[in-house]
Tab-separated table of C-alpha atoms in Angstrom:
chain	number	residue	atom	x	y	z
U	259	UNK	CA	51.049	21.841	72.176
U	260	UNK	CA	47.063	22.320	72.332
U	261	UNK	CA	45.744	19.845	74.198
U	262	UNK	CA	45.155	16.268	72.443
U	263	UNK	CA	46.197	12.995	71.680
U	264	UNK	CA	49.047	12.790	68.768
U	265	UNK	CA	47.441	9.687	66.837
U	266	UNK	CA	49.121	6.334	67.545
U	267	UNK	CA	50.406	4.320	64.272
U	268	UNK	CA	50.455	0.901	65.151
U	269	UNK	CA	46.452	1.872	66.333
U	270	UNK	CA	45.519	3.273	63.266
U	271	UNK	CA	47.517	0.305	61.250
U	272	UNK	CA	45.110	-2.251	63.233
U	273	UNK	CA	41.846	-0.072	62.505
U	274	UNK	CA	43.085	-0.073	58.597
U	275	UNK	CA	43.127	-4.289	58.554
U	276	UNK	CA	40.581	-4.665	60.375
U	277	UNK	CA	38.198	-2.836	58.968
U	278	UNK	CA	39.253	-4.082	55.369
U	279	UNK	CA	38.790	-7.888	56.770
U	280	UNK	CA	35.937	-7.318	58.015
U	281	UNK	CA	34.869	-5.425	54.578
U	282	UNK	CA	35.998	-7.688	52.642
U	283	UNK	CA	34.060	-11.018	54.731
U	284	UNK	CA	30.626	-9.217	54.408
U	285	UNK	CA	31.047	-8.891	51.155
U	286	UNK	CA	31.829	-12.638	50.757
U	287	UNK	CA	29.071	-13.551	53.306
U	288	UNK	CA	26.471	-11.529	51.447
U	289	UNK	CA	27.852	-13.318	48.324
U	290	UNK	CA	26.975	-16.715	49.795
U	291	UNK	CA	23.816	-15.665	51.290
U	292	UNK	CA	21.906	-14.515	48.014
U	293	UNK	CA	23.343	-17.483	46.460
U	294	UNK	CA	21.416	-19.929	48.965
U	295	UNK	CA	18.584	-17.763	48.528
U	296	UNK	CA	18.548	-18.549	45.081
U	297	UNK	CA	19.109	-22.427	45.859
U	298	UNK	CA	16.032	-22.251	47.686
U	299	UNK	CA	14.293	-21.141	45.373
U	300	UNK	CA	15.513	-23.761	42.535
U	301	UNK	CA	14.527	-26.747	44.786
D	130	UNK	CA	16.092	0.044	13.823
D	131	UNK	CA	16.930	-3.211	15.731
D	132	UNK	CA	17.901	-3.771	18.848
D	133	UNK	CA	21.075	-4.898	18.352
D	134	UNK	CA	21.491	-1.860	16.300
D	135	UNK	CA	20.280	0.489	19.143
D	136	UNK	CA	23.037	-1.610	21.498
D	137	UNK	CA	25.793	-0.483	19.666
D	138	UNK	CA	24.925	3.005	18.930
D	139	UNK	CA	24.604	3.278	22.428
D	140	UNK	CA	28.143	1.939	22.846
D	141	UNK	CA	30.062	4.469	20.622
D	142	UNK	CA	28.054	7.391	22.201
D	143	UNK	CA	28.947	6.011	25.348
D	144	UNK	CA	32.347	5.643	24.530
D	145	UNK	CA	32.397	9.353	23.091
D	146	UNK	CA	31.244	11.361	25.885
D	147	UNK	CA	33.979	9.379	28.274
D	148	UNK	CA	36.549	10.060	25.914
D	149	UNK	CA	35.625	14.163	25.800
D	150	UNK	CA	35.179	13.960	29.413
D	151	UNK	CA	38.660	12.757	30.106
D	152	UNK	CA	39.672	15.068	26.982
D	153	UNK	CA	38.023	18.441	28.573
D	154	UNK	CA	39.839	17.255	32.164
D	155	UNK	CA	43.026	16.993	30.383
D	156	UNK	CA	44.008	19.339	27.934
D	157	UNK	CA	41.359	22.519	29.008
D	158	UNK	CA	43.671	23.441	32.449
D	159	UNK	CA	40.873	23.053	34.203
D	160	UNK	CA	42.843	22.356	37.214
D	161	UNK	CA	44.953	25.308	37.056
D	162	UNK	CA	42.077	27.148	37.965
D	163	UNK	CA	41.521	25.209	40.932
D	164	UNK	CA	43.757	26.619	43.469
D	165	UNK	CA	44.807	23.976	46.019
D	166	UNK	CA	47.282	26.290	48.278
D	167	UNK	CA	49.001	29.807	48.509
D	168	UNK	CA	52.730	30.098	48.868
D	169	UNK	CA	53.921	32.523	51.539
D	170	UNK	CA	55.192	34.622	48.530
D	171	UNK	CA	51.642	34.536	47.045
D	172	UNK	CA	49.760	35.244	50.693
D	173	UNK	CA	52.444	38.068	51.433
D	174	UNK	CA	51.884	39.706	48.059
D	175	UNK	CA	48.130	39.775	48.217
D	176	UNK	CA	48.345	40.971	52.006
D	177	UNK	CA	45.342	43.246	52.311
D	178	UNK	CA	43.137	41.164	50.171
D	179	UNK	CA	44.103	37.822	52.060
D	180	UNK	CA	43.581	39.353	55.338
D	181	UNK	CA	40.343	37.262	57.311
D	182	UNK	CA	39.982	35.544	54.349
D	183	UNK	CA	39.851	31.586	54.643
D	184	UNK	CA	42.917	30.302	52.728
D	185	UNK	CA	45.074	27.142	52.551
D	186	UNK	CA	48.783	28.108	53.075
D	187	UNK	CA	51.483	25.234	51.462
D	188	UNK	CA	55.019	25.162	52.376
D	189	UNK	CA	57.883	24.334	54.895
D	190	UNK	CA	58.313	24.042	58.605
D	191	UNK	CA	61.391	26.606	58.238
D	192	UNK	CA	64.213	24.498	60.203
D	193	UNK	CA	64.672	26.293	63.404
D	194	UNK	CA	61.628	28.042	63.602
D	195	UNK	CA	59.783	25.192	66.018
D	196	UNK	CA	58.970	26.762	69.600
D	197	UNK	CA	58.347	25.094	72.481
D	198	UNK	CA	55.357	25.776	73.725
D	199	UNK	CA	53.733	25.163	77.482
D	200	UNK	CA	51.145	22.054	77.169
D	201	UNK	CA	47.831	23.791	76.218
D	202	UNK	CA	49.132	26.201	73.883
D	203	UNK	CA	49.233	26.707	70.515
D	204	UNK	CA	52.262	25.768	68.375
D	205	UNK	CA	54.224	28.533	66.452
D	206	UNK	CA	56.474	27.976	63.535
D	207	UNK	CA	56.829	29.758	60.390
D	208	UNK	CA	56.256	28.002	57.353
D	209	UNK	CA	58.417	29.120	53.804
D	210	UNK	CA	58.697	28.990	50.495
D	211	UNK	CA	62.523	29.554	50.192
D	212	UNK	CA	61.962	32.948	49.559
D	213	UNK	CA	59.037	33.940	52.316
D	214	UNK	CA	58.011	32.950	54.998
D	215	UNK	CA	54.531	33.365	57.390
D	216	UNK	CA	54.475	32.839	61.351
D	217	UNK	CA	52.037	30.503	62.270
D	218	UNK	CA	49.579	30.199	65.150
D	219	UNK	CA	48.371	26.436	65.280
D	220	UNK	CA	45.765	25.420	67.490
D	221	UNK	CA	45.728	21.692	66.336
D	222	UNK	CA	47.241	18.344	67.339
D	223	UNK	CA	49.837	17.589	64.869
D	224	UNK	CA	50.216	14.127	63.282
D	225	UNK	CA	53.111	12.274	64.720
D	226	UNK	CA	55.317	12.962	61.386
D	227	UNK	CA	55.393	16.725	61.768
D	228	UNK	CA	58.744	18.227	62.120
D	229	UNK	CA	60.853	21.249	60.852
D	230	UNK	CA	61.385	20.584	57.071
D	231	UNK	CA	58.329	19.008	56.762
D	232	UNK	CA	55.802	20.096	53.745
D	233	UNK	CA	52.683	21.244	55.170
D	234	UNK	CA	48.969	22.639	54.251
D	235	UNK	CA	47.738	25.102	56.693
D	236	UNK	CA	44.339	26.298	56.375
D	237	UNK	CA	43.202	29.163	58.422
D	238	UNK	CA	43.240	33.365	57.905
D	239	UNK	CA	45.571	35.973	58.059
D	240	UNK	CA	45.963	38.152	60.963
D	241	UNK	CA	46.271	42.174	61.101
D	242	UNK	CA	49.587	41.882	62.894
D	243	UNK	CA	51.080	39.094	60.038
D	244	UNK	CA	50.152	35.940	62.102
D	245	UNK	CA	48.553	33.000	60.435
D	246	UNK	CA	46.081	31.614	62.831
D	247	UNK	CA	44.992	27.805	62.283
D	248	UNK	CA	42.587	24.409	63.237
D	249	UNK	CA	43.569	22.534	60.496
D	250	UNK	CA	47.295	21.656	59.873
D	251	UNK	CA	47.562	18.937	57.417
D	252	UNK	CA	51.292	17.704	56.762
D	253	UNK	CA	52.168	16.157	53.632
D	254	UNK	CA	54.134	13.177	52.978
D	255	UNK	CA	56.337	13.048	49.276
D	256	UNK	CA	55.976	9.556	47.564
D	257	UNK	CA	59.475	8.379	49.119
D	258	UNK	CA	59.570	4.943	51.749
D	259	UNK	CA	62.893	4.755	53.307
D	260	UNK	CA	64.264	2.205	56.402
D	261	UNK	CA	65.125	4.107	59.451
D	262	UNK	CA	68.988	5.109	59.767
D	263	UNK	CA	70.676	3.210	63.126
D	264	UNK	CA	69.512	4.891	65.575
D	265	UNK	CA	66.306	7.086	63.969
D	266	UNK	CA	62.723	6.081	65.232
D	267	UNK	CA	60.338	8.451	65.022
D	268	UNK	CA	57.084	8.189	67.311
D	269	UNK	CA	54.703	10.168	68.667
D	270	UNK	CA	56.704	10.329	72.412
D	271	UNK	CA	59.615	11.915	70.603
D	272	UNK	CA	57.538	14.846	68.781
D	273	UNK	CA	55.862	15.742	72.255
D	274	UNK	CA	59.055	16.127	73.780
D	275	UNK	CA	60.483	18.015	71.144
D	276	UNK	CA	57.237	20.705	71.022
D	277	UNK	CA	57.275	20.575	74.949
D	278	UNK	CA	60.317	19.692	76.595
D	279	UNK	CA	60.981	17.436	78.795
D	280	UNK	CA	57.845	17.831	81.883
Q	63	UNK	CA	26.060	-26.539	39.453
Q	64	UNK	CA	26.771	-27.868	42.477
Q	65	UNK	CA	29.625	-30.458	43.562
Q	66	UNK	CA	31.495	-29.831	40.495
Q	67	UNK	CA	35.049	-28.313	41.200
Q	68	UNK	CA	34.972	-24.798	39.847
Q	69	UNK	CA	38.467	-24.160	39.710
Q	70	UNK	CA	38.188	-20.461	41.243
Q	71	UNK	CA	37.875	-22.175	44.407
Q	72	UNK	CA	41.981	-22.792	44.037
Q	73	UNK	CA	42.304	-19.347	42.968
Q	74	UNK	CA	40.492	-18.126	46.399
Q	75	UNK	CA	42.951	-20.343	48.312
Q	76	UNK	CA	46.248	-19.198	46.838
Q	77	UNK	CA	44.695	-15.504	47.567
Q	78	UNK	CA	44.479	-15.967	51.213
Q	79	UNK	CA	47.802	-17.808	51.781
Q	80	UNK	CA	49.664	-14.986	49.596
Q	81	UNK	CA	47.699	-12.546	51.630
Q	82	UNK	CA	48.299	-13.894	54.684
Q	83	UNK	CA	52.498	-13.824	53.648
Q	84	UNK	CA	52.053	-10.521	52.354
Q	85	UNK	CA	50.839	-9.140	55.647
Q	86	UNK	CA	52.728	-10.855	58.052
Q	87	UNK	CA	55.800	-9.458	56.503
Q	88	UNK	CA	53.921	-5.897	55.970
Q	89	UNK	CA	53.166	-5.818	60.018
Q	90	UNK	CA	56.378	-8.043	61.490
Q	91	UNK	CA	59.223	-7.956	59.244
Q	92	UNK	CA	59.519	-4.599	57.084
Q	93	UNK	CA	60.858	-1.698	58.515
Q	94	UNK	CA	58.893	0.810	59.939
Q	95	UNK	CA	59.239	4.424	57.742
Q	96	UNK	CA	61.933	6.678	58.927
Q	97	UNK	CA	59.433	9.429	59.050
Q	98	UNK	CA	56.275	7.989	59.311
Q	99	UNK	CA	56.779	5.257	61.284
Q	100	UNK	CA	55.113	2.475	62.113
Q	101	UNK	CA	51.844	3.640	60.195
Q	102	UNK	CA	53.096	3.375	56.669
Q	103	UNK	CA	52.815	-0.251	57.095
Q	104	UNK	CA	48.721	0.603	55.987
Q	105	UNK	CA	50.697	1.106	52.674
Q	106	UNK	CA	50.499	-2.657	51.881
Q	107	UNK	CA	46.779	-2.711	51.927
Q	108	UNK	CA	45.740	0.670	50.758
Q	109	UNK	CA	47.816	0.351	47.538
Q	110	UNK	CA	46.792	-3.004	46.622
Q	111	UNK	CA	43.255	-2.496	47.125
Q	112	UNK	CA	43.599	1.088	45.163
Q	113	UNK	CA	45.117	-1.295	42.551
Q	114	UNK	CA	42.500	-4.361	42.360
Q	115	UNK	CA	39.554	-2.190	42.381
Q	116	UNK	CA	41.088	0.361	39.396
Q	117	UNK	CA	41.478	-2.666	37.897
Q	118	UNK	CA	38.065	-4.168	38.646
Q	119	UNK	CA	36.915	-1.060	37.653
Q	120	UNK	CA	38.354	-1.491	34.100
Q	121	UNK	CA	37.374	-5.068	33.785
Q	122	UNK	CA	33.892	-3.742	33.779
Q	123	UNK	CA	34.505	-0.926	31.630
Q	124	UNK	CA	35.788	-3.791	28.896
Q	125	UNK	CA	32.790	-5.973	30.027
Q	126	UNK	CA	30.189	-2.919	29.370
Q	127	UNK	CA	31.783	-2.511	25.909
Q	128	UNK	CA	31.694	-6.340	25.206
Q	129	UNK	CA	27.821	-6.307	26.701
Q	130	UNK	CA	26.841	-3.800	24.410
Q	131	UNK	CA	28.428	-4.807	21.593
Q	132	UNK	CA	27.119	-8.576	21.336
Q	133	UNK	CA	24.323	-8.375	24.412
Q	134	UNK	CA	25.489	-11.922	25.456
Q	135	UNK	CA	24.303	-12.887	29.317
Q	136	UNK	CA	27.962	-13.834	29.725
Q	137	UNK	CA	29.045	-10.007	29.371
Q	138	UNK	CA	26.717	-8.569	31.323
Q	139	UNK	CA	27.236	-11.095	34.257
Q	140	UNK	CA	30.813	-9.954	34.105
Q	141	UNK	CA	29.790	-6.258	34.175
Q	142	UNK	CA	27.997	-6.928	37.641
Q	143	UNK	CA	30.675	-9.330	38.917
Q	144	UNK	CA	33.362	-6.592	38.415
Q	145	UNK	CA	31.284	-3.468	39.211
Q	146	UNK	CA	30.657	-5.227	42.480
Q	147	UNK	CA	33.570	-6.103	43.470
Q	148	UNK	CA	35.020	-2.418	42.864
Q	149	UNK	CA	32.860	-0.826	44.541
Q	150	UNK	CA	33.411	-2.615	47.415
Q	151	UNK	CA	36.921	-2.486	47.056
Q	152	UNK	CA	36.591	1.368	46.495
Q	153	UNK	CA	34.862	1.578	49.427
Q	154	UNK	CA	37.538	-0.060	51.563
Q	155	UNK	CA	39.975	2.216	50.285
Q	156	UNK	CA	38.659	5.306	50.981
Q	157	UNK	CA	37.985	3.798	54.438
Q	158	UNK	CA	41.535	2.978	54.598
Q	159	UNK	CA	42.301	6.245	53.332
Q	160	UNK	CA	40.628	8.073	55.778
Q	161	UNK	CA	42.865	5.800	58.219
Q	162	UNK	CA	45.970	6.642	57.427
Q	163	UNK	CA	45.196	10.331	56.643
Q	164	UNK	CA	44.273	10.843	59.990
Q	165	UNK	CA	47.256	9.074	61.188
Q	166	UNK	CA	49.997	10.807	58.972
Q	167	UNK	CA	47.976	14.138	57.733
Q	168	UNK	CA	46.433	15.326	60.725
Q	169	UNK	CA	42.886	14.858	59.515
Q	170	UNK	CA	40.385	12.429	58.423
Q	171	UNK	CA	39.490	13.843	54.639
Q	172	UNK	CA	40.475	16.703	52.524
Q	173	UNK	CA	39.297	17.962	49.236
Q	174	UNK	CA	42.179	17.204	47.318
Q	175	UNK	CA	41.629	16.020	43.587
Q	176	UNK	CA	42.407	12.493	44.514
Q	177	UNK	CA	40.343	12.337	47.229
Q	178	UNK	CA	37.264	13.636	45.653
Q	179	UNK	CA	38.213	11.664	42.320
Q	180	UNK	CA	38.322	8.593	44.317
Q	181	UNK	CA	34.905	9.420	46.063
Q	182	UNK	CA	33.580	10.183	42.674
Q	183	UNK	CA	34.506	6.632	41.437
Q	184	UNK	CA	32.818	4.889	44.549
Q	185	UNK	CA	29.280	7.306	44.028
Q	186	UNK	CA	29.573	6.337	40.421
Q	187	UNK	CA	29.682	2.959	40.353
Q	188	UNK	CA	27.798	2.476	43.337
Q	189	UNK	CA	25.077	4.556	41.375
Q	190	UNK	CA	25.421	1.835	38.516
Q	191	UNK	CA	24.270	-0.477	41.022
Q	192	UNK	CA	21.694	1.290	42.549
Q	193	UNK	CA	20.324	1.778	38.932
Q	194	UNK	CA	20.191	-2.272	37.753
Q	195	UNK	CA	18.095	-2.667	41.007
Q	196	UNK	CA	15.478	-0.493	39.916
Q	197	UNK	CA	15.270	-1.926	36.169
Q	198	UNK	CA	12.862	-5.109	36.050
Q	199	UNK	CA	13.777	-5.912	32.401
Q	200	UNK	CA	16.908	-7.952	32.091
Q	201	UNK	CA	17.382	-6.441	28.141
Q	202	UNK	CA	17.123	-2.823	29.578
Q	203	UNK	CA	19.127	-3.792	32.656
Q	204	UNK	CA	22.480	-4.641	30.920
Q	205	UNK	CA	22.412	-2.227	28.298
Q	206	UNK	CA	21.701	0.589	30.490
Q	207	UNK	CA	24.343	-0.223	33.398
Q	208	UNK	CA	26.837	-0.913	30.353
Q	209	UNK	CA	26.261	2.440	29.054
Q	210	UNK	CA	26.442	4.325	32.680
Q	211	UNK	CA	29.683	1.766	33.014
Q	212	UNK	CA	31.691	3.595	30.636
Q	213	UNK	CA	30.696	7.139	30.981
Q	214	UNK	CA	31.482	6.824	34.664
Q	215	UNK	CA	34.941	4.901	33.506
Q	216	UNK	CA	36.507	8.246	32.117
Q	217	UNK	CA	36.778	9.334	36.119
Q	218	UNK	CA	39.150	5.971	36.477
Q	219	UNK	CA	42.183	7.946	34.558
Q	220	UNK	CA	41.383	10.893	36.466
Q	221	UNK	CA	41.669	8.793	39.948
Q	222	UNK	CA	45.197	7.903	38.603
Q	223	UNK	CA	46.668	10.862	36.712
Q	224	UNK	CA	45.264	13.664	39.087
Q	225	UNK	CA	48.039	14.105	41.643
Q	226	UNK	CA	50.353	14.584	38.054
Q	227	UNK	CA	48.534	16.756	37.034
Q	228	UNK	CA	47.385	19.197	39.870
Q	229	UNK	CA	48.943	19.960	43.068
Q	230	UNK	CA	47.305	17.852	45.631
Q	231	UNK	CA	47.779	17.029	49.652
Q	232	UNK	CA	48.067	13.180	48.508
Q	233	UNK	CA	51.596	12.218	47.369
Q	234	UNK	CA	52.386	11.105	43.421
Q	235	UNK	CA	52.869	7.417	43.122
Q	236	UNK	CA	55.532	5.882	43.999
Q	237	UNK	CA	58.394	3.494	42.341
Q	238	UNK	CA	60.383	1.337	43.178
Q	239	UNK	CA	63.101	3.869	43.265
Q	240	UNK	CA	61.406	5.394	45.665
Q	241	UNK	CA	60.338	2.376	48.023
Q	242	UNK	CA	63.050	0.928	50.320
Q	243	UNK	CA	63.344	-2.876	48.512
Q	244	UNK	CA	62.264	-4.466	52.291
Q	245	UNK	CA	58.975	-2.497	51.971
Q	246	UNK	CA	58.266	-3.328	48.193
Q	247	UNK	CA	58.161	-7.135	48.378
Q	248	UNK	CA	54.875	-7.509	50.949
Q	249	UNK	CA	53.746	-4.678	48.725
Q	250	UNK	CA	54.057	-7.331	45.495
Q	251	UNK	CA	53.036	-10.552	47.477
Q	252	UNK	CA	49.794	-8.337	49.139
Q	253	UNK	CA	48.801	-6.948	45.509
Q	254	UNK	CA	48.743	-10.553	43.817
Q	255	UNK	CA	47.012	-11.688	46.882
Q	256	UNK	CA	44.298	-8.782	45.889
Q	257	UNK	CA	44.601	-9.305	42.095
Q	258	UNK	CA	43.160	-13.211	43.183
Q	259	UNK	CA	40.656	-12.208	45.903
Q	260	UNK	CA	39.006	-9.830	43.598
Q	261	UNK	CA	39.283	-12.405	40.930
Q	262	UNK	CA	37.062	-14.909	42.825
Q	263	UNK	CA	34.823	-12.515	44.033
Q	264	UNK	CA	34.476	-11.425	40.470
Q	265	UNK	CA	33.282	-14.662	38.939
Q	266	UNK	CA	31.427	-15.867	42.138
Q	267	UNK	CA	29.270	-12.492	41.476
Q	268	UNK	CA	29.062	-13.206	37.743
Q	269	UNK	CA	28.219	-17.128	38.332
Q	270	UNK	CA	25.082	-15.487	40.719
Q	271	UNK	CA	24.107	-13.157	38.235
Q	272	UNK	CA	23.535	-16.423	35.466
Q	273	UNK	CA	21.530	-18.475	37.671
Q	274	UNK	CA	19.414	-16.101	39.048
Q	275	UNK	CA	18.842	-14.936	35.539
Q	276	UNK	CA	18.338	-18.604	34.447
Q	277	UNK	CA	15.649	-19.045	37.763
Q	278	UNK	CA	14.096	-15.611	36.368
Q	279	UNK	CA	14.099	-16.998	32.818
Q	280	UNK	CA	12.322	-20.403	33.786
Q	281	UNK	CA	9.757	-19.165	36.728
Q	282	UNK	CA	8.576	-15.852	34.583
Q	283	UNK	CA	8.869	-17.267	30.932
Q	284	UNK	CA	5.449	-14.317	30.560
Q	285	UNK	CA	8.143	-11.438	31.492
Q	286	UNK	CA	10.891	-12.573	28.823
Q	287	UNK	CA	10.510	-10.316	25.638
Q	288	UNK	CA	10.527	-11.355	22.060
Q	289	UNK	CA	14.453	-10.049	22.209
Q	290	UNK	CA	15.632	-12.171	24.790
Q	291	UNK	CA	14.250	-15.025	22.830
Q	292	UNK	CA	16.295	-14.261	19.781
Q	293	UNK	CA	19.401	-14.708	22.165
Q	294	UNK	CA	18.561	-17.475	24.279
């Protein structure tokens, strides 16, 4: 076999989560942010 | 014309051009001209013109074609169609599912002497999810030892 | 606006405990794949998420057609609310994707037709975003992005039907036929988990969209045309 790593599953399973977590928290972070932003503004 | 008008104009010519988009993708064959992979029959019968050219190759791991190879080296295999079949040259890492009866998509050229020569071996998995059998556990381990041996 | 219970708060929580469920049982109690092994288990997040943001996707295809049609706020805050949340969802997948390709396919992309359908759908709608940020005038804003909304929808089908129709690297979709029954039921529990996450996200986004456009409305009365006085 030509030299290399054969790609690991249970590593590539925990890249797949975590990078949709992650995704998915920035997205409801940036969510909250622009809506204080906008409190701020109101008051 | 009012706006409101205007609005809904825009939504049926909207609507039309998706519809004869979808229309054009679906009925005009459009994909059969878009050749995803060769057979072996197909790359054996256009021989001289396929030769050096950069093609994607689809088929089989032919069972008991598998070498073991020293570490380092590429893997060889032939890959069929049932009725052909190509030797390969594989200078890539396979994924941990690769094994003889497995569907793959080779993309590399033909060689003078018959020999597909490859980087990229892709292997492709069919829509079925099964439990292991007693006993049957696949992993990455297991497919080094069976390209390479036991070291 | 604030205080009051806004009851997609309760929809958020049952999202994350059916999420939760649905994964522990994806990563510690299904089986592994007898040929893929321990990697298929990316199946119960890449199929949901391919799932929720089609669907997303379509919510603001319907949303476009409604915003057009009667140019209520209400629409076009649900065209932004669902456009966002597939495109992010879009994203995710094809980062998934990419993932698991690697993992079971040898490499990290290919130009199959789902593949590039799929990135297709994410520059799409991601360009339907990109385009409401540069348009100042609310009117113009939703009745543009609603138009751009549906021509970019017809790619949606494609995403789905394309590995029918042409031969591709990525697999048909599955049934349950063809799913071992231990693997299916995260696969359920992850997908409603996705179907409420998206949901919440979804009318969070579209709840923004009305207040800021109320703030807009009351700081900048000068910028509000003679049109978006007839509504009001």
């Amino acid at each position: 076999m030509p030299d290399g790593v054969i790609v690991d599953g249970w590593a590539s399973v925990i890249a797949a989560y975590s990078v949709t977590t992650v995704g998915l928290i920035i997205y409801a972070a940036s969510l909250w942010q622009r809506r204080r932003r906008l409190e701020r503004k109101q008051s | 014309m009012t706006s409101h008008g205007k609005r809904r104009a825009a939504l049926i010519g909207a609507l039309s051009a998706a519809a004869i988009v979808i229309a054009i993708m679906a009925l005009s064959g459009i994909g059969d001209n878009l050749v995803y992979s060769w057979s072996p029959s197909e790359l054996l019968a256009a021989r001289q013109k396929a030769v050096g050219a950069t093609v994607r190759l689809g088929g089989q791991v032919e069972v008991g074609s598998l070498e073991r190879v020293q570490p380092g080296e590429p893997l060889r295999f032939r890959v069929t169609d049932g009725k052909e079949s190509v030797a390969i040259l594989a200078n890539a890492v396979p994924p941990a599912m690769f094994r003889e009866g497995i569907g793959v998509v080779i993309e590399g050229t033909l060689r003078k002497d018959g020999h597909f020569e490859t980087q990229r071996l892709m292997v492709k998995h069919n829509n079925e999810y099964q439990a292991p059998e007693e006993g049957e556990m696949v992993n990455a381990k297991e497919l080094e030892r069976t390209l390479e041996g036991e070291v | 606006m604030r205080g009051k219970f806004q009851w997609e708060h309760a929809v958020l929580l049952l999202a994350l405990v059916l999420l939760t469920v649905g994964t522990y049982i994806g990563l510690a109690v299904a089986p592994p794949e007898r040929h893929m092994g321990d990697v298929q288990r990316i199946m119960y997040v890449h199929v949901p998420t391919a799932w929720i943001a089609m669907l997303s996707l379509t919510v603001a295809f319907v949303a476009a057609i409604g915003s057009l049609w009667s140019g209520k706020h209400k629409w076009d805050a649900a065209v932004v609310g669902s456009t966002e949340t597939g495109v992010v969802l879009t994203g995710l997948l094809l980062s998934q994707g990419m993932i698991w390709a690697r993992a079971t396919w040898g490499v990290w992309w290919d130009w199959d037709v789902r593949l590039t359908t799929s990135l297709v759908m994410f520059i799409l709608f991601a360009g339907v975003l990109a385009l409401r940020a540069s348009v100042d005038s609310a009117e113009r804003r939703a009745s543009w992005s609603a138009v751009a909304i549906i021509v970019a929808y017809a790619d949606v089908p494609l995403v789905y039907f394309c590995v029918r129709w042409w031969r591709s690297l990525h697999q048909v979709q599955s049934t349950p036929e063809t799913v071992d029954a231990a693997m299916m039921l995260p696969l359920r529990i992850n997908a409603f988990g996705m179907l409420f996450l998206a949901t919440w996200f979804i009318v969070r986004r579209a709840r923004l969209e009305l207040a800021q456009r109320q703030v807009e409305e009351t700081t900048l009365p000068e910028r509000r045309s003679v049109e978006e006085v007839q509504h009001a």
